[in-house]
Structures are given as structure tokens and as C-alpha cells.
Amino acid sequence: MGTELNNVASLGAPAGMAAQLSQSEIDALRARLMALWSPPVGVQDPNELIVNITVKLRRDGRLAAPPFARVNGRSVAAMASRDSAVRAVLTGQPFDMLKPEHYDNWKEIELTFDPKDMFRSN
Amino acid sequence: MIHPNNRPVLPLSLSRRQLLAGAGALAMLGSRPANAVLKLDITQGNVQPMPIALPDFISDADTGRNVTAVITNNLQRSGLFAPVSPAAFIEKITNSDNVPRFPDWRAINAQALVTGRITRQGDGRLKAEFRLWDVFAGQQLDGKQYFTTPDNWRRIAHIISDAIYERLTGERGYFDSRIVFVDETGPKERRVKRLAIMDQDGAGVRYLTRGDDLVLTPRFNPSTQEITYMSYGQGDPRVYLLNIETGQREIVGNFPGMTFAPRFSPDGQRVIMSLQQGGNANLFVMDLRSKQTTRLTDTPAIDTAPCYSPDGSRICFESDRGGTQQVYVMPASGGPAARISFGEGHHSTPVWSPRGDYIAFTGQARGNFAIGVLKPDGSGERLLTEGFHNEGPTFAPNGRVLMFFRDVGQGPALYTIDISGRNELKVPTPSFASDPAWSPLLS
């Protein structure tokens, strides 16, 4: 009968550009890491707390290798922030909110932990 | 090294501003090559107390258990740690040198673990040692040992508490410190006021004066065992110096008039105070060695409650020169003073954080007294307490916690609160207590 189907691109096509990670998967991943991350917020220089972690994941949502974390400098605050971010990544496994059909898009993730939204003044 | 301003560059035609508009997310809009790395910003965490396990330090007699109890109490009261109940422990620690069975501690959700040991040496000294473990990463984070006399076990517990706190929070600790305050006993109309000193956790209270005279505003010398305070002896109120160890007392200066609100300079060499003559009060500073006195303000107003910035370059103080009590900042050598408090109501008793980033004050508005903080440039003012009486803030050595006093009717008591406004706690004192001052770290 040739009815016109909707023209929304199908998600979950086998490979290439159409295998898109959805916003809800990303939001759920961020929400889990936010809930697990307890940065030391009372410190004077918030820039010391920024942690960059590269994470490689297996298909089951668990880490394929230990997370690789980088911080600004070697102050106690930086180390405490790094430890806290690494702990969040370790305890957040498995990251089951990320769909297996989108694995190519999330098998390697670069996380930047930066508590800038936690420092508010009136 | 990463640089905070180097945000990842995205291989998309949308601008960074458009992408970041969605709650800091890096949105996956449009197409993306399948093998590009997903980049995600986490800009908020949560401020949950960290679960920490503190099995008793190993020792004969009770020393190990006592030390652990002091450490546990310190960490819990900071509001940043949640000690796990010992009833839940699975592994029993018998040797603090052994690597713990981390799965046993993960199973009870402890994120950090402290093991330790106290042993008596042949020469009678105590050796105290501890190890701090990251349970999830499965590794040791810190370990130290200390030697001391047996009666110093509380100080060791505070020093170890500070080491644990610093490694896990990234901030300097504050547990190895003392509080000097005014102990108040007796009925309200005939209160006996004595200077008292105690550990910051309330232990070891000692009285420094006998209660014959009315005493006020005790303050620590940052570098020596001295306190300065105000006393109404016979006649005018005077500023005194008191040596904590020897009990020796002397009057500071010989001023014609009443002297109030003394404080030491950060190097401990000078005392700054308010001198009242006639109807107004001005700030004076006296060098303790040369006895030379310098006038810092000269206004027909009440200038009082001066406090140095931690680097000694500036002073904050309270003045009613503009009509109401407000906080002003001026160079330590005197000169033009700028008002920094513009929030609602009066602002008095300013005190500069040892970190330099905040000035705390007593705020009065609509009949209520509250503890508040603002930045030295006057921005970011916020109130930390509720209720109708809270007065006289003093900072912990790390600038993270404030102590103050509150009187809800029967008599005043000491309280602490975190600078974020959380975790308000009552401080145990033998009787009513007011006017606290927090010492620097003892170590």
C-alpha cells in the first residue's frame, strides 16, 4: 500500500554514523558519576581539583583497564580530587546505562571532573 | 599536566557555546565518527561524608582504643566522614603492617581504612604508627610513626586525625588545636567568668583565671604560649597578656582610657586594640618589645574589634563611622578604610580566615543575631546560622570550620559550623561558655 513511514533515522543500525549514543544514556552516565564523586570542595583554588580520566570499557560496561587519571600538579588537594574521581569510576561499574549496540561510541570515554558548579556565592 | 581552559575541541559544526548550553553536557547532536572518543564533563559531585573504617589501634591496655576513639570522634564531627560501625567489620586487624583483606572492607562499603599500633619503647616513650588505606584502589595512601611521652597520647591522636583528614580531603587539618574561652558559672545575675582553655574536642579543660575579675575576648598569640584578653579589674577595663604555661600576667601598655578587643598580629610581635577616650574609640597597635604605640584610626566614631589578615598586610575592623556598625578594611599601617559590608543590618566582630579567603562576622538584622561570612572585597555575603542569637565567630586553623557562641536563654554555649553552613554541632563544655578563640595548629 505504500504508506509513508516516518522519516526519523533508525537508531541501532549495525555500524557507522547511524549508531548514535542517545542523550539519555549520556545523562544517566553523568548522573551516576556525579552521585559517586565527592571532591574536596573547601579548597582555595578550585582549578587544583580538575581531574581528567580516560576510561576504556568492555562491552559489559566494566573497565577494560585501570583508569588513567591526570591532574594539575601534585598538591594534596589535587591528589585527593584525583582519588575521589577514580573511586567514582571504579565504584560506578558496570556502566549498564550504556547500550551494547552503541558500544563503538562509548568504548573509550574521556571524563573531565571539574567542580566549578559546586562553588556558588550569593 | 592539563590546563583548565583547554576544553576538548569537538569535530562538529556547532559552536562550543551551543553545545555547553545543555547543563555542561557535550551533546551528541549530529553525526560523529564511530571511533572518536566520547568526552564528558562532570561539573558537580555530591558532598557525602566518606565512609571510613577505624578499627582500634593495636596496643596493650586501653591506649589503642582511646586513641582510636579520639580520631573517630574528630573525623565524625568534621562532617566529612562517616565512621563505619565496628559491629559491621568482617576482618579483624591484628597486625597493622599487614595488607588488609580489601574485599572484606569493600563489602561493608568503607572507602578508607585506618590501621595502627601503639607500643611502649624501652625508654618509656610511646611509639604510635598508623596506615591509611584506599579500600577501592587497594593501596596504602599514607603511613607515619610518632614518638612521644605516654601522657601525650591525645595530641598524637589529633595529629594522626589531621594526617588522615589532609590526605583524604586535600585540605589542612584542624584537630591538633585548642580553644580559649570564657567559662561562665553561677546564676545569671551573678555570673562568675573565668578564662579556660581546652582541646578543640572539649577534652582537657583548664582554668586560667580565678573568677575574681570579669574577663572578656581571650585571643591566642599565633606563635607563643600567650593569650591576650580584656579584664575589668579595679576600674577601667584593661588589656592583659597571660602566659599559659607560667600563669604570669602583665598589663599591655599604660593607656589613659579603656582598652578593648585585643588581638595579636600574625607574627605575634604586636597587639592591636581599641582605645576608648571620651565618646569615641580608635585603633592602636603596640609593639610588645619596644612598647611603641601607633595610632591607626582617628575618627569621632567607635572603631573596634580589629583583626589582621593572615599575611599581616591588612586589618578588618568594626566601625560605626557611617552611622551603623559595619566592617571596614584598611592597610595594617593605617590609612584610608573601605567599608566592605553592605548586606542588610549591622555587621560586627569581624575575623579574618587563616586562609585569607573569608571574613566572618556577627550580623544583626530585625532583632536577630547571626554568623555570616563575606569575601574581603565585600562580595559573596551569606549567613550561616539561624535563630535569634549567634555571636562572636572564630575560625579553625584551616579556615573550614567556625566556632561561635549562642545563648537561647539560660546561658551561652559554644557551637561549630562548617563554612558551607552545614553540620552545626554543640561543643561540650563543663558549664556555660562564651567568647571562644581558636588557636593555630599546635604542630
Coordinates of C-alpha atoms in Angstrom, one line a residue:
Chain A
M1 CA 0.0 0.0 0.0
G2 CA 3.0 2.3 0.1
T3 CA 2.1 4.3 3.2
E4 CA 4.8 6.7 4.0
L5 CA 6.8 5.7 7.1
N6 CA 8.1 8.4 9.3
N7 CA 11.4 9.7 8.2
V8 CA 13.3 9.5 11.5
A9 CA 16.5 7.8 11.0
S10 CA 16.6 4.5 12.7
L11 CA 18.8 4.1 15.7
G12 CA 20.8 1.0 16.2
A13 CA 21.7 0.4 12.6
P14 CA 24.7 -2.1 12.5
A15 CA 27.6 0.2 12.0
G16 CA 28.9 3.7 11.1
M17 CA 27.3 7.0 11.5
A18 CA 23.8 5.8 12.5
A19 CA 24.8 4.0 15.7
Q20 CA 24.2 7.1 17.9
L21 CA 24.6 7.3 21.6
S22 CA 21.5 8.9 23.0
Q23 CA 21.3 12.0 25.2
S24 CA 19.6 9.9 27.9
E25 CA 22.5 7.4 28.1
I26 CA 24.9 10.2 28.5
D27 CA 22.8 11.9 31.1
A28 CA 22.5 8.7 33.1
L29 CA 26.2 8.1 33.0
R30 CA 26.9 11.6 34.2
A31 CA 24.3 11.3 36.9
R32 CA 25.9 8.1 38.2
L33 CA 29.4 9.7 38.3
M34 CA 28.0 12.8 39.9
A35 CA 26.4 10.8 42.7
L36 CA 29.6 8.9 43.4
W37 CA 32.1 11.8 43.1
S38 CA 32.9 13.6 46.4
P39 CA 35.5 16.2 45.6
P40 CA 37.2 18.2 48.3
V41 CA 35.2 21.4 47.9
G42 CA 36.6 23.6 50.6
V43 CA 39.9 24.2 49.0
Q44 CA 41.1 27.6 48.0
D45 CA 42.0 27.0 44.3
P46 CA 39.2 25.1 42.5
N47 CA 41.5 24.6 39.5
E48 CA 43.6 22.2 41.5
L49 CA 40.6 19.9 41.7
I50 CA 40.2 19.3 37.9
V51 CA 40.8 15.7 37.0
N52 CA 41.0 14.2 33.5
I53 CA 40.3 10.5 33.3
T54 CA 40.5 8.3 30.2
V55 CA 38.4 5.2 30.6
K56 CA 38.4 2.1 28.4
L57 CA 35.3 -0.1 28.8
R58 CA 34.4 -3.6 27.8
R59 CA 31.1 -4.5 26.3
D60 CA 29.7 -5.4 29.7
G61 CA 30.2 -1.9 30.9
R62 CA 33.2 -2.7 33.1
L63 CA 36.7 -1.3 32.9
A64 CA 39.0 -2.9 30.3
A65 CA 42.0 -1.4 32.1
P66 CA 42.8 0.7 35.1
P67 CA 41.6 4.3 34.6
F68 CA 44.2 6.8 33.5
A69 CA 43.9 9.9 35.6
R70 CA 45.7 13.3 35.2
V71 CA 45.5 16.3 37.5
N72 CA 47.0 19.8 37.7
G73 CA 50.1 19.5 39.8
R74 CA 50.9 17.3 42.8
S75 CA 49.3 19.2 45.7
V76 CA 47.4 17.2 48.4
A77 CA 44.2 18.7 47.1
A78 CA 44.9 17.5 43.5
M79 CA 45.7 14.0 44.7
A80 CA 42.6 13.9 46.9
S81 CA 40.4 15.0 44.0
R82 CA 42.0 12.5 41.7
D83 CA 41.5 9.7 44.2
S84 CA 37.9 10.7 44.5
A85 CA 37.3 10.7 40.8
V86 CA 39.0 7.4 40.3
R87 CA 37.0 5.9 43.1
A88 CA 33.8 7.2 41.4
V89 CA 34.8 5.4 38.2
L90 CA 35.7 2.2 40.0
T91 CA 32.5 2.0 42.1
G92 CA 30.3 3.1 39.2
Q93 CA 30.9 -0.1 37.3
P94 CA 29.2 -1.7 35.5
F95 CA 28.0 1.2 33.4
D96 CA 25.0 -0.6 32.3
M97 CA 23.1 2.5 31.2
L98 CA 25.3 2.5 28.0
K99 CA 23.6 0.3 25.4
P100 CA 25.6 -2.5 23.8
E101 CA 24.5 -1.6 20.3
H102 CA 26.3 1.8 20.8
Y103 CA 29.5 0.2 22.1
D104 CA 31.7 1.7 19.4
N105 CA 30.7 5.2 20.7
W106 CA 31.4 4.6 24.4
K107 CA 34.2 2.1 24.5
E108 CA 36.6 4.9 25.2
I109 CA 35.5 7.9 27.3
E110 CA 37.4 10.9 28.3
L111 CA 35.9 12.3 31.6
T112 CA 36.7 15.8 32.9
F113 CA 35.8 16.2 36.5
D114 CA 35.7 19.9 37.3
P115 CA 33.7 21.0 40.4
K116 CA 33.0 24.5 39.1
D117 CA 29.2 24.2 39.5
M118 CA 29.8 23.4 43.2
F119 CA 31.2 26.9 44.1
R120 CA 28.4 29.3 44.2
S121 CA 28.1 32.5 46.1
N122 CA 25.1 34.7 46.6
Chain B
M1 CA 49.5 18.4 33.0
I2 CA 46.2 19.6 31.9
H3 CA 45.2 23.3 31.6
P4 CA 41.7 24.2 32.9
N5 CA 41.0 26.4 29.9
N6 CA 41.8 23.8 27.3
R7 CA 38.4 22.3 26.8
P8 CA 38.2 19.5 24.3
V9 CA 37.7 20.6 20.7
L10 CA 34.7 18.9 19.0
P11 CA 34.7 17.8 15.4
L12 CA 31.3 19.4 14.8
S13 CA 30.0 22.5 13.2
L14 CA 28.0 23.5 16.3
S15 CA 29.8 26.1 18.4
R16 CA 31.0 25.1 21.9
R17 CA 28.7 27.6 23.5
Q18 CA 25.7 26.0 21.9
L19 CA 26.8 22.6 23.0
L20 CA 27.7 23.6 26.5
A21 CA 24.3 25.2 27.0
G22 CA 22.8 21.9 28.0
A23 CA 23.9 21.7 31.7
G24 CA 27.5 21.3 30.8
A25 CA 26.9 18.3 28.6
L26 CA 28.7 17.6 25.4
A27 CA 25.7 16.7 23.4
M28 CA 25.8 14.1 20.7
L29 CA 23.9 16.0 18.1
G30 CA 24.5 15.4 14.5
S31 CA 26.8 12.7 13.3
R32 CA 30.0 11.7 14.8
P33 CA 32.7 9.3 13.5
A34 CA 32.2 6.0 15.2
N35 CA 35.7 5.7 16.6
A36 CA 36.0 9.2 18.2
V37 CA 36.4 9.3 21.9
L38 CA 33.3 10.3 23.9
K39 CA 34.0 13.3 26.0
L40 CA 32.0 14.1 29.1
D41 CA 32.2 16.9 31.7
I42 CA 31.3 16.2 35.3
T43 CA 30.8 19.6 36.9
Q44 CA 29.2 18.6 40.1
G45 CA 29.7 15.9 42.7
N46 CA 27.9 15.4 45.9
V47 CA 29.1 16.2 49.4
Q48 CA 28.5 13.0 51.2
P49 CA 30.6 12.1 54.2
M50 CA 33.1 9.5 53.3
P51 CA 32.6 6.1 54.9
I52 CA 35.8 5.3 56.8
A53 CA 36.6 2.2 59.0
L54 CA 38.7 2.8 62.1
P55 CA 39.4 -0.5 63.9
D56 CA 41.0 0.0 67.3
F57 CA 44.7 0.7 67.2
I58 CA 46.6 -2.4 68.5
S59 CA 48.1 -1.9 71.9
D60 CA 48.2 -3.4 75.4
A61 CA 45.9 -1.7 77.9
D62 CA 43.5 0.9 76.6
T63 CA 45.7 3.3 74.8
G64 CA 45.0 2.0 71.3
R65 CA 41.2 2.0 71.9
N66 CA 41.4 5.5 73.4
V67 CA 43.5 6.9 70.5
T68 CA 41.0 5.4 68.0
A69 CA 38.1 6.9 69.9
V70 CA 39.6 10.4 69.7
I71 CA 40.4 10.0 66.0
T72 CA 36.9 8.6 65.3
N73 CA 35.2 11.5 67.2
N74 CA 37.3 14.1 65.3
L75 CA 36.6 12.7 61.9
Q76 CA 32.9 12.3 62.6
R77 CA 32.5 15.8 64.0
S78 CA 34.1 17.3 60.9
G79 CA 31.0 16.3 59.0
L80 CA 33.1 15.0 56.1
F81 CA 33.5 11.4 57.4
A82 CA 31.1 8.7 58.4
P83 CA 32.8 6.1 60.6
V84 CA 31.6 2.6 59.9
S85 CA 30.2 0.8 62.9
P86 CA 32.8 -1.7 64.3
A87 CA 30.0 -4.2 64.7
A88 CA 30.0 -4.5 60.9
F89 CA 33.7 -5.2 60.5
I90 CA 34.5 -8.6 58.9
E91 CA 38.3 -8.8 59.0
K92 CA 39.9 -8.4 62.4
I93 CA 43.1 -6.4 62.3
T94 CA 45.8 -8.0 64.4
N95 CA 48.9 -6.6 62.7
S96 CA 48.7 -3.0 61.3
D97 CA 51.7 -3.8 59.0
N98 CA 49.8 -6.4 57.0
V99 CA 47.9 -5.6 53.9
P100 CA 44.2 -5.6 54.8
R101 CA 41.8 -8.0 53.1
F102 CA 40.3 -5.3 50.9
P103 CA 37.2 -7.3 49.8
D104 CA 36.2 -7.5 53.5
W105 CA 36.2 -3.7 53.7
R106 CA 34.6 -3.2 50.3
A107 CA 31.8 -5.5 51.4
I108 CA 30.9 -3.1 54.3
N109 CA 31.2 0.0 52.0
A110 CA 34.2 1.5 53.7
Q111 CA 36.1 3.7 51.3
A112 CA 39.0 4.3 53.6
L113 CA 40.5 2.2 56.3
V114 CA 42.9 3.2 59.1
T115 CA 45.0 0.6 60.9
G116 CA 47.5 1.4 63.7
R117 CA 49.5 0.4 66.6
I118 CA 50.8 1.9 69.9
T119 CA 53.8 0.3 71.5
R120 CA 55.8 1.2 74.6
Q121 CA 59.5 1.6 73.9
G122 CA 62.3 0.5 76.2
D123 CA 62.9 4.1 77.3
G124 CA 59.3 4.6 78.3
R125 CA 58.2 6.6 75.3
L126 CA 55.2 5.6 73.2
K127 CA 55.6 4.8 69.6
A128 CA 52.4 5.5 67.6
E129 CA 52.1 4.4 64.0
F130 CA 49.2 4.3 61.5
R131 CA 48.5 3.3 57.9
L132 CA 45.7 4.8 55.8
W133 CA 44.3 2.6 53.1
D134 CA 42.2 3.3 50.0
V135 CA 39.9 0.4 50.0
F136 CA 38.6 0.5 46.4
A137 CA 42.0 1.1 44.8
G138 CA 43.5 -1.5 47.2
Q139 CA 46.6 0.5 48.2
Q140 CA 48.1 2.4 51.1
L141 CA 47.7 6.2 50.9
D142 CA 49.8 7.3 53.9
G143 CA 51.7 5.9 56.9
K144 CA 53.6 7.6 59.7
Q145 CA 55.0 7.0 63.1
Y146 CA 55.5 9.2 66.1
F147 CA 57.3 9.1 69.3
T148 CA 56.1 10.8 72.4
T149 CA 55.6 10.6 76.2
P150 CA 52.7 8.4 77.3
D151 CA 50.7 11.3 78.7
N152 CA 50.7 12.9 75.3
W153 CA 48.5 10.3 73.6
R154 CA 45.7 12.7 72.9
R155 CA 47.9 15.0 70.9
I156 CA 49.1 12.0 68.9
A157 CA 45.5 11.1 68.2
H158 CA 44.9 14.7 67.0
I159 CA 48.0 14.7 64.8
I160 CA 47.0 11.4 63.2
S161 CA 43.5 12.7 62.7
D162 CA 45.0 15.7 60.8
A163 CA 47.1 13.5 58.6
I164 CA 44.1 11.4 57.7
Y165 CA 41.9 14.4 57.1
E166 CA 44.5 16.1 54.9
R167 CA 45.2 13.1 52.8
L168 CA 41.6 12.4 52.1
T169 CA 40.1 15.9 51.8
G170 CA 43.1 17.7 50.3
E171 CA 42.9 20.4 53.0
R172 CA 45.0 21.2 56.0
G173 CA 43.6 19.7 59.2
Y174 CA 42.5 21.5 62.3
F175 CA 42.3 18.8 65.1
D176 CA 45.6 19.5 66.8
S177 CA 44.5 22.8 68.2
R178 CA 43.0 24.4 71.3
I179 CA 40.2 26.7 72.2
V180 CA 40.4 29.5 74.8
F181 CA 37.0 30.7 76.0
V182 CA 35.2 32.4 78.9
D183 CA 33.7 29.8 81.3
E184 CA 30.6 31.1 83.0
T185 CA 29.1 29.6 86.2
G186 CA 26.5 30.8 88.7
P187 CA 23.2 32.5 88.4
K188 CA 22.6 34.9 85.6
E189 CA 22.7 38.0 87.8
R190 CA 26.0 37.0 89.5
R191 CA 27.9 35.1 86.8
V192 CA 31.5 34.1 87.6
K193 CA 33.6 34.4 84.5
R194 CA 36.9 32.6 84.2
L195 CA 39.3 32.1 81.3
A196 CA 39.5 28.5 80.3
I197 CA 41.5 26.5 77.7
M198 CA 40.7 23.1 76.3
D199 CA 41.4 20.8 73.3
Q200 CA 39.2 21.6 70.3
D201 CA 37.2 18.4 71.0
G202 CA 36.4 19.6 74.6
A203 CA 38.9 17.5 76.4
G204 CA 41.4 18.7 79.0
V205 CA 39.7 21.8 80.3
R206 CA 42.0 24.0 82.4
Y207 CA 41.1 27.3 84.1
L208 CA 43.5 30.2 83.6
T209 CA 42.0 32.8 85.9
R210 CA 40.1 32.5 89.2
G211 CA 37.0 34.4 88.5
D212 CA 37.6 37.4 90.7
D213 CA 37.6 39.7 87.7
L214 CA 35.3 40.0 84.7
V215 CA 37.2 38.6 81.7
L216 CA 36.4 39.0 78.0
T217 CA 37.7 38.4 74.5
P218 CA 40.6 36.0 75.1
R219 CA 42.8 35.6 71.9
F220 CA 45.8 33.4 71.1
N221 CA 49.2 34.5 70.2
P222 CA 49.9 32.7 66.9
S223 CA 53.5 31.8 67.8
T224 CA 53.9 31.7 71.6
Q225 CA 52.1 30.2 74.6
E226 CA 50.4 33.5 75.4
I227 CA 46.9 34.8 75.4
T228 CA 45.7 38.4 75.3
Y229 CA 42.4 39.3 76.9
M230 CA 40.4 42.1 78.5
S231 CA 39.6 42.3 82.2
Y232 CA 37.6 44.7 84.3
G233 CA 39.9 44.6 87.4
Q234 CA 39.7 47.5 89.7
G235 CA 38.4 50.3 87.5
D236 CA 38.8 50.6 83.8
P237 CA 38.9 47.5 81.5
R238 CA 42.4 46.7 80.5
V239 CA 44.2 44.5 78.0
Y240 CA 46.4 41.8 79.6
L241 CA 48.9 39.3 78.4
L242 CA 48.8 35.9 80.1
N243 CA 51.4 33.1 79.7
I244 CA 49.6 29.8 79.6
E245 CA 52.5 27.8 80.9
T246 CA 53.7 30.0 83.7
G247 CA 50.5 31.9 84.6
Q248 CA 52.4 35.1 84.5
R249 CA 50.2 38.1 83.7
E250 CA 51.0 41.7 82.7
I251 CA 49.1 44.7 81.5
V252 CA 49.6 45.7 77.9
G253 CA 50.6 49.3 77.8
N254 CA 49.6 52.1 80.0
F255 CA 46.9 53.8 78.2
P256 CA 44.8 56.7 79.5
G257 CA 41.5 55.2 78.9
M258 CA 39.7 51.9 78.4
T259 CA 41.2 49.3 76.2
F260 CA 39.2 46.6 74.4
A261 CA 39.2 43.8 71.9
P262 CA 42.9 43.0 71.7
R263 CA 44.4 40.7 69.1
F264 CA 47.9 39.6 68.2
S265 CA 49.5 40.3 64.8
P266 CA 50.2 37.2 62.8
D267 CA 53.9 37.3 63.8
G268 CA 52.9 37.6 67.4
Q269 CA 55.0 40.8 67.9
R270 CA 52.3 43.3 68.2
V271 CA 48.9 43.7 69.9
I272 CA 46.2 45.7 68.2
M273 CA 43.3 47.0 70.2
S274 CA 40.6 49.6 70.6
L275 CA 41.2 52.5 72.9
Q276 CA 38.2 54.5 74.1
Q277 CA 38.7 58.1 75.2
G278 CA 35.7 60.3 75.7
G279 CA 32.9 59.3 73.5
N280 CA 34.8 57.6 70.7
A281 CA 37.2 54.6 70.3
N282 CA 40.1 54.3 67.9
L283 CA 42.5 51.6 66.9
F284 CA 46.0 51.4 68.3
V285 CA 48.8 48.9 67.8
M286 CA 51.6 48.3 70.3
D287 CA 54.9 46.6 69.6
L288 CA 55.4 44.2 72.5
R289 CA 59.1 44.5 72.7
S290 CA 59.7 48.2 72.1
K291 CA 56.4 49.2 73.7
Q292 CA 56.0 51.7 71.0
T293 CA 52.4 52.5 70.2
T294 CA 50.9 53.7 66.9
R295 CA 47.5 55.2 66.4
L296 CA 45.8 53.7 63.3
T297 CA 42.4 55.5 63.2
D298 CA 41.3 58.9 64.3
T299 CA 37.6 59.4 63.9
P300 CA 34.7 60.6 66.0
A301 CA 33.3 57.1 65.9
I302 CA 33.6 53.7 67.7
D303 CA 36.3 51.7 65.9
T304 CA 36.8 48.4 67.5
A305 CA 37.2 44.6 67.1
P306 CA 40.3 44.8 64.8
C307 CA 41.7 41.6 63.2
Y308 CA 44.8 41.2 60.9
S309 CA 44.7 39.4 57.6
P310 CA 46.8 36.2 57.7
D311 CA 49.6 37.8 55.8
G312 CA 49.6 40.8 58.2
S313 CA 49.1 43.4 55.4
R314 CA 45.6 44.4 56.2
I315 CA 43.2 44.8 59.0
C316 CA 39.5 44.4 59.2
F317 CA 37.5 46.1 61.9
E318 CA 34.1 47.2 63.0
S319 CA 33.2 50.9 62.9
D320 CA 30.0 53.0 63.2
R321 CA 31.6 55.9 61.4
G322 CA 28.9 55.6 58.7
G323 CA 26.0 55.6 61.2
T324 CA 25.7 51.8 61.9
Q325 CA 28.3 49.1 62.8
Q326 CA 29.8 47.8 59.6
V327 CA 33.0 46.0 58.6
Y328 CA 35.9 48.0 57.2
V329 CA 39.3 47.0 55.7
M330 CA 42.4 49.1 55.7
P331 CA 46.2 48.7 55.4
A332 CA 47.9 47.4 58.5
S333 CA 49.9 50.6 58.8
G334 CA 46.8 52.7 58.9
G335 CA 45.3 54.8 56.1
P336 CA 42.0 55.0 54.3
A337 CA 39.5 52.4 55.3
A338 CA 37.0 50.9 52.9
R339 CA 33.6 49.6 54.0
I340 CA 33.0 46.1 52.8
S341 CA 29.7 45.1 54.4
F342 CA 26.6 46.2 52.6
G343 CA 24.1 43.4 53.3
E344 CA 21.1 44.0 55.4
G345 CA 21.6 45.2 59.0
H346 CA 24.7 45.7 61.2
H347 CA 28.0 43.8 60.9
S348 CA 30.3 43.4 63.8
T349 CA 33.1 41.3 65.4
P350 CA 34.9 40.7 62.0
V351 CA 37.5 37.9 62.0
W352 CA 39.8 37.1 59.0
S353 CA 40.1 33.4 58.0
P354 CA 43.5 31.9 58.3
R355 CA 43.1 31.0 54.6
G356 CA 42.6 34.6 53.8
D357 CA 39.5 33.9 51.6
Y358 CA 36.7 35.0 54.0
I359 CA 35.9 37.4 56.8
A360 CA 33.3 36.1 59.3
F361 CA 31.2 38.5 61.3
T362 CA 28.2 38.8 63.7
G363 CA 25.3 40.1 61.7
Q364 CA 22.3 41.8 63.3
A365 CA 19.1 42.4 61.5
R366 CA 15.5 42.5 62.5
G367 CA 16.3 41.7 66.1
N368 CA 18.3 38.5 65.3
F369 CA 22.0 37.9 65.6
A370 CA 23.6 35.6 63.0
I371 CA 27.0 34.3 62.0
G372 CA 27.9 35.2 58.4
V373 CA 30.9 35.3 56.0
L374 CA 31.8 37.5 53.2
K375 CA 34.9 37.9 50.9
P376 CA 37.4 40.6 51.8
D377 CA 36.2 42.6 48.8
G378 CA 32.7 42.6 50.2
S379 CA 31.2 40.1 47.7
G380 CA 29.6 36.7 48.4
E381 CA 28.0 37.6 51.7
R382 CA 25.9 34.8 53.2
L383 CA 24.6 33.9 56.7
L384 CA 25.4 30.5 58.1
T385 CA 23.2 30.2 61.2
E386 CA 19.6 30.6 62.1
G387 CA 17.8 31.5 65.3
F388 CA 17.9 34.7 67.2
H389 CA 21.2 34.7 68.9
N390 CA 24.6 33.6 67.5
E391 CA 27.7 35.7 68.1
G392 CA 31.5 36.0 68.1
P393 CA 32.9 33.8 65.3
T394 CA 36.4 32.4 65.3
F395 CA 38.0 30.3 62.6
A396 CA 39.6 26.9 62.9
P397 CA 43.2 26.9 61.7
N398 CA 42.2 25.6 58.2
G399 CA 39.6 28.2 57.7
R400 CA 37.0 25.5 57.0
V401 CA 35.1 25.5 60.4
L402 CA 33.8 28.3 62.6
M403 CA 33.1 28.3 66.3
F404 CA 30.8 30.8 67.9
F405 CA 28.5 31.1 70.9
R406 CA 24.8 31.1 71.3
D407 CA 22.5 32.0 74.2
V408 CA 19.0 30.8 74.0
G409 CA 18.0 31.9 77.5
Q410 CA 19.7 30.0 80.3
G411 CA 23.3 30.8 79.4
P412 CA 25.7 30.7 76.4
A413 CA 27.2 27.6 74.8
L414 CA 29.8 27.0 72.1
Y415 CA 28.9 25.7 68.7
T416 CA 30.8 24.9 65.5
I417 CA 29.6 25.0 61.9
D418 CA 31.2 24.3 58.6
I419 CA 31.9 27.3 56.3
S420 CA 29.4 25.9 53.9
G421 CA 26.7 26.3 56.5
R422 CA 26.4 22.6 57.2
N423 CA 27.0 20.4 60.2
E424 CA 26.2 22.6 63.1
L425 CA 27.3 20.9 66.4
K426 CA 27.4 21.8 70.1
V427 CA 30.8 21.8 71.7
P428 CA 30.9 20.1 75.1
T429 CA 32.0 22.4 78.0
P430 CA 31.8 22.0 81.8
S431 CA 29.4 24.9 82.2
F432 CA 28.1 27.8 80.2
A433 CA 30.7 29.2 77.7
S434 CA 31.2 32.2 75.5
D435 CA 33.7 34.2 73.5
P436 CA 35.8 31.4 72.0
A437 CA 39.1 31.8 70.2
W438 CA 40.6 29.0 68.2
S439 CA 44.4 28.5 68.3
P440 CA 46.6 27.8 65.3
L441 CA 47.7 24.2 64.8
L442 CA 50.0 23.2 67.7
S443 CA 52.2 21.1 65.5

